[in-house]
PDB file of C-alpha atoms in Angstrom:
ATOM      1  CA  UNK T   1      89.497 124.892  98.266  1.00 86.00           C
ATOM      2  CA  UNK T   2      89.355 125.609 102.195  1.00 85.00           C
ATOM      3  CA  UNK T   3      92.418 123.310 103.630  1.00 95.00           C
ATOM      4  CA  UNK T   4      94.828 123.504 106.307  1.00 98.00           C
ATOM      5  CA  UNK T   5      98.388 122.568 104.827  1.00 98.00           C
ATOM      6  CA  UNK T   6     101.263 121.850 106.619  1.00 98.00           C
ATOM      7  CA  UNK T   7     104.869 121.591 105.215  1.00 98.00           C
ATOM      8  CA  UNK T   8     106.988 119.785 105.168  1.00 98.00           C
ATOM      9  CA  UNK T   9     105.352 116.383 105.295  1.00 98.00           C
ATOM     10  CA  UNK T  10     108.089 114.300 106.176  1.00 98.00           C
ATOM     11  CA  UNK T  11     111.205 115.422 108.140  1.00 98.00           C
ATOM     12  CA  UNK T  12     114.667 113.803 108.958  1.00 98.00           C
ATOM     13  CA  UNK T  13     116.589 115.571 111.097  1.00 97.00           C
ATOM     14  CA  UNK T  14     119.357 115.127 114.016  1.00 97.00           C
ATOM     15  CA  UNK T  15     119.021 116.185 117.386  1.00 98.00           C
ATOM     16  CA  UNK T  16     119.883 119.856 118.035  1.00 97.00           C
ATOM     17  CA  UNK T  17     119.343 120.981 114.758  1.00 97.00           C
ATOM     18  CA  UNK T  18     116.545 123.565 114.976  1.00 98.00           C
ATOM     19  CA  UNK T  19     113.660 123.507 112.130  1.00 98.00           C
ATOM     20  CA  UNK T  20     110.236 124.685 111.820  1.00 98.00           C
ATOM     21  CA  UNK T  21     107.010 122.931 110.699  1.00 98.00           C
ATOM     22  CA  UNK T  22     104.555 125.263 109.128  1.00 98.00           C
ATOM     23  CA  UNK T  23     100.730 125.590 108.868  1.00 98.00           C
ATOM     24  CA  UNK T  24      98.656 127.476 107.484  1.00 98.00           C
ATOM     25  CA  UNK T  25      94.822 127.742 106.581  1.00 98.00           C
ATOM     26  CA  UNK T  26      92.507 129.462 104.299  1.00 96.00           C
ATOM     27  CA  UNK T  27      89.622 129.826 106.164  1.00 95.00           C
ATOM     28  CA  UNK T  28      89.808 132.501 108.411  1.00 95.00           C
ATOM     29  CA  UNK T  29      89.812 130.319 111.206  1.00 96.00           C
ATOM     30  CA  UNK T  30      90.548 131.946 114.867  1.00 95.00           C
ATOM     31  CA  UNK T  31      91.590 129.167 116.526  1.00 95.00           C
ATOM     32  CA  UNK T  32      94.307 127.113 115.765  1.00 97.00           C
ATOM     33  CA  UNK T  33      96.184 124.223 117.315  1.00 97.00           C
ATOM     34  CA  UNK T  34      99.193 121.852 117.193  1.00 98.00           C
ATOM     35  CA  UNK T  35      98.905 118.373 117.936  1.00 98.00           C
ATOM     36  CA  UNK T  36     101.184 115.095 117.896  1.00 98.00           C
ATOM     37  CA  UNK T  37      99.898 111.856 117.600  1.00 97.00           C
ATOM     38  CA  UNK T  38     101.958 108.986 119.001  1.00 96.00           C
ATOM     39  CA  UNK T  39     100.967 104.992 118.680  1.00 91.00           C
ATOM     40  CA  UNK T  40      98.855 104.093 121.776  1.00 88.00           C
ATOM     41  CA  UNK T  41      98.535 107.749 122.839  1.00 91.00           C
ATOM     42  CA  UNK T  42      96.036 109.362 120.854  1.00 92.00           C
ATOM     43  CA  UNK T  43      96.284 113.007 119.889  1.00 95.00           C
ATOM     44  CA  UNK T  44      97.735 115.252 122.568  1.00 96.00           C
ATOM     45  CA  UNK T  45      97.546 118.814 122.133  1.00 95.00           C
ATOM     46  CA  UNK T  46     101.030 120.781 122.545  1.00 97.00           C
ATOM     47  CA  UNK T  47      99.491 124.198 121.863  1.00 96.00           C
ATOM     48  CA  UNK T  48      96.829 126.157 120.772  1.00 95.00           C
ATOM     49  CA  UNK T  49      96.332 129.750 119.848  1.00 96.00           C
ATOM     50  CA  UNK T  50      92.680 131.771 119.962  1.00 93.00           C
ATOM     51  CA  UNK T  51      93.864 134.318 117.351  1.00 93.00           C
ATOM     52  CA  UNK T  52      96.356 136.502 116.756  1.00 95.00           C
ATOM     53  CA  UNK T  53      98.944 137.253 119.141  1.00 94.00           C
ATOM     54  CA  UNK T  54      97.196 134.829 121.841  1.00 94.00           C
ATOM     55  CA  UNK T  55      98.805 131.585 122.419  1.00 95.00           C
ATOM     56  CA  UNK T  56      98.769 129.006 125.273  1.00 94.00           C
ATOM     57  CA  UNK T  57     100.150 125.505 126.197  1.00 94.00           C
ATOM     58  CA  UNK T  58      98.325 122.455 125.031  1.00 93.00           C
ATOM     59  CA  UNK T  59      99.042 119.261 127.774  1.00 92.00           C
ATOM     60  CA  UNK T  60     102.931 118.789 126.299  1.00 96.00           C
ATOM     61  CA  UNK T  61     104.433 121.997 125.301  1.00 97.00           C
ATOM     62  CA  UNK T  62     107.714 121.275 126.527  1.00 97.00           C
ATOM     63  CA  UNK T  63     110.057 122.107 123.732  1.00 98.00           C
ATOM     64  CA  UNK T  64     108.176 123.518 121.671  1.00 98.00           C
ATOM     65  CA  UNK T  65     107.130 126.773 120.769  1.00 98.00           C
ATOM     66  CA  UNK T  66     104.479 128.395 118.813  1.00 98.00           C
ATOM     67  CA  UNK T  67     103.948 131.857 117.011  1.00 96.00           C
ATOM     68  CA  UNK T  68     101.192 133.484 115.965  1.00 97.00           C
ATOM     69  CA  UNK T  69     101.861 137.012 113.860  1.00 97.00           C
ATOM     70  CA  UNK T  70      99.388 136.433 111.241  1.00 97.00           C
ATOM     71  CA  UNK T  71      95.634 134.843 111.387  1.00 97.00           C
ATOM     72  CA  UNK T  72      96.477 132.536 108.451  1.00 97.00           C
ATOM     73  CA  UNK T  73      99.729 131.171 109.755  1.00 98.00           C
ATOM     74  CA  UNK T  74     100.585 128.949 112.869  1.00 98.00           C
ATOM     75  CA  UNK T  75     104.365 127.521 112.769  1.00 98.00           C
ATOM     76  CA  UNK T  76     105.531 124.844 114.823  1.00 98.00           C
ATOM     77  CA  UNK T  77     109.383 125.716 116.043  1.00 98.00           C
ATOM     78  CA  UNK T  78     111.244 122.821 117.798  1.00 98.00           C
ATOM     79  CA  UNK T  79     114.669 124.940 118.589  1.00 97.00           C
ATOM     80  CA  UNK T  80     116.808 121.487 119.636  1.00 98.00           C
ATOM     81  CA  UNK T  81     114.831 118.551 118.792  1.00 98.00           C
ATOM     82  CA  UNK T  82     115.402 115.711 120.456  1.00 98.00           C
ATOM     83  CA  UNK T  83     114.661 111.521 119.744  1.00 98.00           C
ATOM     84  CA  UNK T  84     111.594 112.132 122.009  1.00 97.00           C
ATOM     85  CA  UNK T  85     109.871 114.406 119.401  1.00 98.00           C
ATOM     86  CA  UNK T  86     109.896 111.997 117.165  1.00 98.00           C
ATOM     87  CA  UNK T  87     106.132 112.049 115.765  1.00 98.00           C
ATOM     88  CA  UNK T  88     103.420 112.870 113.980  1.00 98.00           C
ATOM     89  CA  UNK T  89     102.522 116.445 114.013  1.00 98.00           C
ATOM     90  CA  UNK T  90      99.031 118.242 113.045  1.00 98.00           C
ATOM     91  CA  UNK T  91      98.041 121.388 112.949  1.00 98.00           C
ATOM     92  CA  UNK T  92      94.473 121.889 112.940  1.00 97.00           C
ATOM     93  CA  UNK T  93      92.149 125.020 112.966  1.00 97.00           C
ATOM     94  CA  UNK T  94      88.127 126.007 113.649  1.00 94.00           C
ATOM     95  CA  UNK T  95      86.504 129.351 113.395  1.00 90.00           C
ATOM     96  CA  UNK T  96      85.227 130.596 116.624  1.00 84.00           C
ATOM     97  CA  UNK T  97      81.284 130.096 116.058  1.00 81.00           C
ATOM     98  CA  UNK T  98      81.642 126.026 115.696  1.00 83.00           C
ATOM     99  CA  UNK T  99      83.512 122.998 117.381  1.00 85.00           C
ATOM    100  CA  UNK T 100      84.641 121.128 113.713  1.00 90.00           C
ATOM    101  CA  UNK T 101      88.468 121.144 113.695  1.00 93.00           C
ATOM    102  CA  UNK T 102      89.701 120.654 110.352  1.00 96.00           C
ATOM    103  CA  UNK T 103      93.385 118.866 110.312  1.00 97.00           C
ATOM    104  CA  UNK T 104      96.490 119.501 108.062  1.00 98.00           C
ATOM    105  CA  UNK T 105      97.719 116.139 106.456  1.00 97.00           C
ATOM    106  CA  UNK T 106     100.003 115.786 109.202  1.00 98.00           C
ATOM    107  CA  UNK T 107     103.752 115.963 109.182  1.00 98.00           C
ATOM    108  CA  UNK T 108     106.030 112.964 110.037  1.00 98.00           C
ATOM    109  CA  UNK T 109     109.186 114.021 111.775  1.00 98.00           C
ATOM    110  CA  UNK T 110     112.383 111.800 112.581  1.00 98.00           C
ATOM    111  CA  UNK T 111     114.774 112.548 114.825  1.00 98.00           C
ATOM    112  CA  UNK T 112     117.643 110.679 115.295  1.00 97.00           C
TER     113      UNK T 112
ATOM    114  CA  UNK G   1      93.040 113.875 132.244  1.00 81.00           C
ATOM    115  CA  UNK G   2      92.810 111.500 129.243  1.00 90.00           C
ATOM    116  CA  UNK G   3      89.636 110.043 128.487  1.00 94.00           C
ATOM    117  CA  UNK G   4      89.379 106.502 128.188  1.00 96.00           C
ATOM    118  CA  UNK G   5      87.823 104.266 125.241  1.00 97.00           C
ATOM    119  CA  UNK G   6      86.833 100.781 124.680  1.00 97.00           C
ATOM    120  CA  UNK G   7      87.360  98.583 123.151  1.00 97.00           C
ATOM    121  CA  UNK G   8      90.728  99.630 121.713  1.00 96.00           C
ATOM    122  CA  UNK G   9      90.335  97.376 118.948  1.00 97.00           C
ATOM    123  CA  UNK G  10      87.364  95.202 116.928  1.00 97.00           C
ATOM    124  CA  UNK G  11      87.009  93.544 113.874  1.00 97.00           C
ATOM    125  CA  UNK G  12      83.681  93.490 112.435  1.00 96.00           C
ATOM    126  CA  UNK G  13      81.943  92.069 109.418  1.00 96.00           C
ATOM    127  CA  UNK G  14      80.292  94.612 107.046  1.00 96.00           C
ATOM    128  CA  UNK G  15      76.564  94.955 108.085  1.00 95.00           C
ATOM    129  CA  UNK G  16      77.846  94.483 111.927  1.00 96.00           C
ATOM    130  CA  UNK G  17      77.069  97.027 114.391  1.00 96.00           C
ATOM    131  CA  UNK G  18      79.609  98.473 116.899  1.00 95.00           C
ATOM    132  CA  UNK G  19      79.395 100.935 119.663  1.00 96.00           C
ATOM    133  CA  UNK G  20      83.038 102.703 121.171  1.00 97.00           C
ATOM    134  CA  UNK G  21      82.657 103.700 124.679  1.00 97.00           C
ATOM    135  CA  UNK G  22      84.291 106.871 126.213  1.00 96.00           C
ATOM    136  CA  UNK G  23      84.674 107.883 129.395  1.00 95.00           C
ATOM    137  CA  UNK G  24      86.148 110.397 131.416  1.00 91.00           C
ATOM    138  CA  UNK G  25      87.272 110.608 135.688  1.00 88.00           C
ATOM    139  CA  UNK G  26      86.066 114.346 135.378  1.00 85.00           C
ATOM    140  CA  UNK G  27      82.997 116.223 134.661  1.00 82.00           C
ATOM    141  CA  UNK G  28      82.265 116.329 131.012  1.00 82.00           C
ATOM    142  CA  UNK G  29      81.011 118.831 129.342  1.00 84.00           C
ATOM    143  CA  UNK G  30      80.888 118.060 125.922  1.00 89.00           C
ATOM    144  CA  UNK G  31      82.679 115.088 123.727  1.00 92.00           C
ATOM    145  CA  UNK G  32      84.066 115.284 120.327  1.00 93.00           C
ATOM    146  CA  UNK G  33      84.253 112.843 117.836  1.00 94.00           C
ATOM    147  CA  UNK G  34      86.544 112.041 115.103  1.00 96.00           C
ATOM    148  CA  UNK G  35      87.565 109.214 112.741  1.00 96.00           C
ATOM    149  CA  UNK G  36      91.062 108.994 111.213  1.00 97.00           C
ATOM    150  CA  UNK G  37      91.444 106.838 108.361  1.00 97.00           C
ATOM    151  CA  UNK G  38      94.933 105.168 107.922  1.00 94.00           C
ATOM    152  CA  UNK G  39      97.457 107.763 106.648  1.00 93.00           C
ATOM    153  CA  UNK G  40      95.103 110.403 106.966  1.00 96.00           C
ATOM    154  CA  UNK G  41      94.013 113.354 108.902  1.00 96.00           C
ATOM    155  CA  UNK G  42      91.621 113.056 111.877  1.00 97.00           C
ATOM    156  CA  UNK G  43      87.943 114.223 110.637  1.00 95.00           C
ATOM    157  CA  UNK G  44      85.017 115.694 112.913  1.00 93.00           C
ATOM    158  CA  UNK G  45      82.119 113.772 112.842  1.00 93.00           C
ATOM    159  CA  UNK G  46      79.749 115.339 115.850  1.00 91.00           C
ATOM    160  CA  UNK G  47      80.136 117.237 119.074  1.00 89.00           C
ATOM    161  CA  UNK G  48      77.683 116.217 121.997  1.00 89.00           C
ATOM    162  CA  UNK G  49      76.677 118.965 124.622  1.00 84.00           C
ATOM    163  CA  UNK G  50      76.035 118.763 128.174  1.00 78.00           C
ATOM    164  CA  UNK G  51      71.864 118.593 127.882  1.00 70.00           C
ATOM    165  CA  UNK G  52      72.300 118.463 124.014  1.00 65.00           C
ATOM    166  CA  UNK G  53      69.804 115.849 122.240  1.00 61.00           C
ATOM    167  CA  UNK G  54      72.023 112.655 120.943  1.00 60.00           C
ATOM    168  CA  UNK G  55      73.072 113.744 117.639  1.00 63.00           C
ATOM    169  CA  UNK G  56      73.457 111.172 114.804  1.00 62.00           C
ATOM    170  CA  UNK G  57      74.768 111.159 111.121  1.00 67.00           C
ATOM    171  CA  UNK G  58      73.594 108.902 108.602  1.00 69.00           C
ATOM    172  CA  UNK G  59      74.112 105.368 110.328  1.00 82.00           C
ATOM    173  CA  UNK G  60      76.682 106.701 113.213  1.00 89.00           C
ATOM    174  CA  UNK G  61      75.051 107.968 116.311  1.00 90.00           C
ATOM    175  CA  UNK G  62      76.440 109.302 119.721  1.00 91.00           C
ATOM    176  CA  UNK G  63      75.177 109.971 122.992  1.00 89.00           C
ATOM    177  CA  UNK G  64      76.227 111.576 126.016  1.00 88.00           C
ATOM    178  CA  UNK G  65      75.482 110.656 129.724  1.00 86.00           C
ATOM    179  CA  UNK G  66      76.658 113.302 131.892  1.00 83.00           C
ATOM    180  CA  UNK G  67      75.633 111.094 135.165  1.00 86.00           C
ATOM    181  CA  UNK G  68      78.418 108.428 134.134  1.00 85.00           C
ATOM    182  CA  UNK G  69      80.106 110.538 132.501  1.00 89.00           C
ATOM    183  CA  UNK G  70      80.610 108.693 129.486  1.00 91.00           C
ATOM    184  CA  UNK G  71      79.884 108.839 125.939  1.00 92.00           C
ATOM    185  CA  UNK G  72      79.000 106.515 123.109  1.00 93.00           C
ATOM    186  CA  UNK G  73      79.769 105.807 119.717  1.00 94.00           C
ATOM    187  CA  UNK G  74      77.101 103.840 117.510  1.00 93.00           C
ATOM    188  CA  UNK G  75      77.541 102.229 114.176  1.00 94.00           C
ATOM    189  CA  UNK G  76      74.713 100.860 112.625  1.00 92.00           C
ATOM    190  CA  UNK G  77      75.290  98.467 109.919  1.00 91.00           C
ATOM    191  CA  UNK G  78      78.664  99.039 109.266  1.00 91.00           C
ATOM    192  CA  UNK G  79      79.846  99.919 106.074  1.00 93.00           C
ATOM    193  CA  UNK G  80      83.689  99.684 104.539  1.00 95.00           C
ATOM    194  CA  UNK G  81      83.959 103.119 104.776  1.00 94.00           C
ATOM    195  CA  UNK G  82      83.781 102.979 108.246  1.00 95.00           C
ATOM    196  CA  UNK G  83      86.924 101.601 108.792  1.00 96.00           C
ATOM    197  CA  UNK G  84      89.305 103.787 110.738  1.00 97.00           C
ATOM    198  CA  UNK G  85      90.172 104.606 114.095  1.00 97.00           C
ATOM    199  CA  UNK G  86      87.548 106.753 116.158  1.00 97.00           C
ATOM    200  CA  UNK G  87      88.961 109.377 118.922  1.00 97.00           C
ATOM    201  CA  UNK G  88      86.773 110.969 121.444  1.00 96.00           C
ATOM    202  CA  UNK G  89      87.832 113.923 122.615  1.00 94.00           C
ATOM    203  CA  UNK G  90      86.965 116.575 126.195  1.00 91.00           C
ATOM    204  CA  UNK G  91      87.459 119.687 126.829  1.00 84.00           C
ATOM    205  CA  UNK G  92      89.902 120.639 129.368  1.00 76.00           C
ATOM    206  CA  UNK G  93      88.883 123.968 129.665  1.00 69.00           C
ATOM    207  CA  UNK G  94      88.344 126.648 126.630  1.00 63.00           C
ATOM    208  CA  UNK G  95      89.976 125.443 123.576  1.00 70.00           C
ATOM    209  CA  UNK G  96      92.227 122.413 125.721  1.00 81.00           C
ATOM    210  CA  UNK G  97      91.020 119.101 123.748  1.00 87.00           C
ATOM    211  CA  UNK G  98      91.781 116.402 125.638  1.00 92.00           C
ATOM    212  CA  UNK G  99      91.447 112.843 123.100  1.00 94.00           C
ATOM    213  CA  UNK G 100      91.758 109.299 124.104  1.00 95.00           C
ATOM    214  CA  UNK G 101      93.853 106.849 122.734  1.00 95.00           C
ATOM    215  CA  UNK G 102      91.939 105.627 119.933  1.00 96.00           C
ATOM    216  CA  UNK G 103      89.429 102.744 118.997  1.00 97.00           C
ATOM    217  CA  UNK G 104      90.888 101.005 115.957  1.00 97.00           C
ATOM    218  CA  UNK G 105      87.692  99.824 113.827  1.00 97.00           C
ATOM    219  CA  UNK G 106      88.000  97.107 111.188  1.00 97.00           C
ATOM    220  CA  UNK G 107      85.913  96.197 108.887  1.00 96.00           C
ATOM    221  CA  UNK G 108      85.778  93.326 106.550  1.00 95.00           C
ATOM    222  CA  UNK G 109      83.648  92.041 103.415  1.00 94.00           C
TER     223      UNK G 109
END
């Protein structure tokens, strides 16, 4: 089944403690992106990557950072999260030749 | 620059139609679409292209007015299913999505 899956879903965590959300898709997808979704915001995109090795900052990349080593994989590393990152975080991914992004089933992070 | 939607909110009866409103301060150049049901992930429903033809899926159709720079989201004789909240979304630049904050759609028997 073509999916983009994210883990973990939900996330506790304190502030400073460094974790990493994962993604990763099936599809052979170039592009991939990270997104958090906050009430009354929308979506806004924290960063994106065009394929391997290529990565750039979505409209709030600030403390956050991205990695792209394989085409399958996109993790999400927040080294010392803070209460502001508290969210909901999806990865999502296209293949170069169309505009659909498909979206992970999001991750829910808390930090307190 | 986010785009803007509107309304942020209605409540419909099924058989009702709707139509969300997007616009943008800057030059669009295309606008995404996508519906996220409650506790679930966003999902694409069209993309509109500068000069494109309105595009249209089942009983949900968009179209684009690059003049006003604004987009439109129609639903024709809403359905439960169509419950959800509908983004629109701009391109900031190559692979830079820009959405807005959401048009929460509900939809009642």
């Amino acid at each position: 089944e073509a999916q983009v899956t994210q883990n973990p879903r939900y996330l506790i965590t304190v502030t400073g403690k460094k974790l990493t959300v994962t993604c990763s898709q099936n599809m052979n997808h170039e592009y991939m992106s990270w997104y958090r979704q906050d009430p009354g915001l929308g979506l806004r995109q924290i960063y994106y990557s065009m394929n391997v090795e290529v990565t750039d900052k979505g409209d709030v990349p600030e403390g956050y950072k991205v990695s792209r080593k394989e085409k399958r994989n996109f993790p999400l590393i927040l080294e010392s999260p803070s209460p502001n990152q508290t969210s909901l975080y999806f990865c999502a991914s296209r293949w170069g030749g169309s505009y659909e992004q498909y979206f992970g089933p999001g991750t829910r992070l808390t930090v307190t | 620059q986010q785009p803007v939607q509107s309304p942020q909110a209605v409540i419909l009866r099924e058989g009702e139609d709707a139509v969300i409103n997007c616009s943008s301060s800057k030059a669009l150049y295309s606008v995404h679409w996508y519906r996220q049901k409650h506790g679930e992930a966003p999902v694409f429903l069209m993309i509109l292209l500068k000069g494109g033809e309105q595009k249209g899926h089942e009983k949900i159709s968009a179209s684009f007015n690059e003049k006003k720079q604004q987009s439109s989201l129609y639903l024709t004789a809403s359905q439960l299913s169509y419950s959800g909240t509908y983004f629109c979304g701009t391109e900031k630049g190559a692979q830079k999505l820009v959405f807005g904050q959401g048009t929460r759609l509900t939809i009642n028997p």
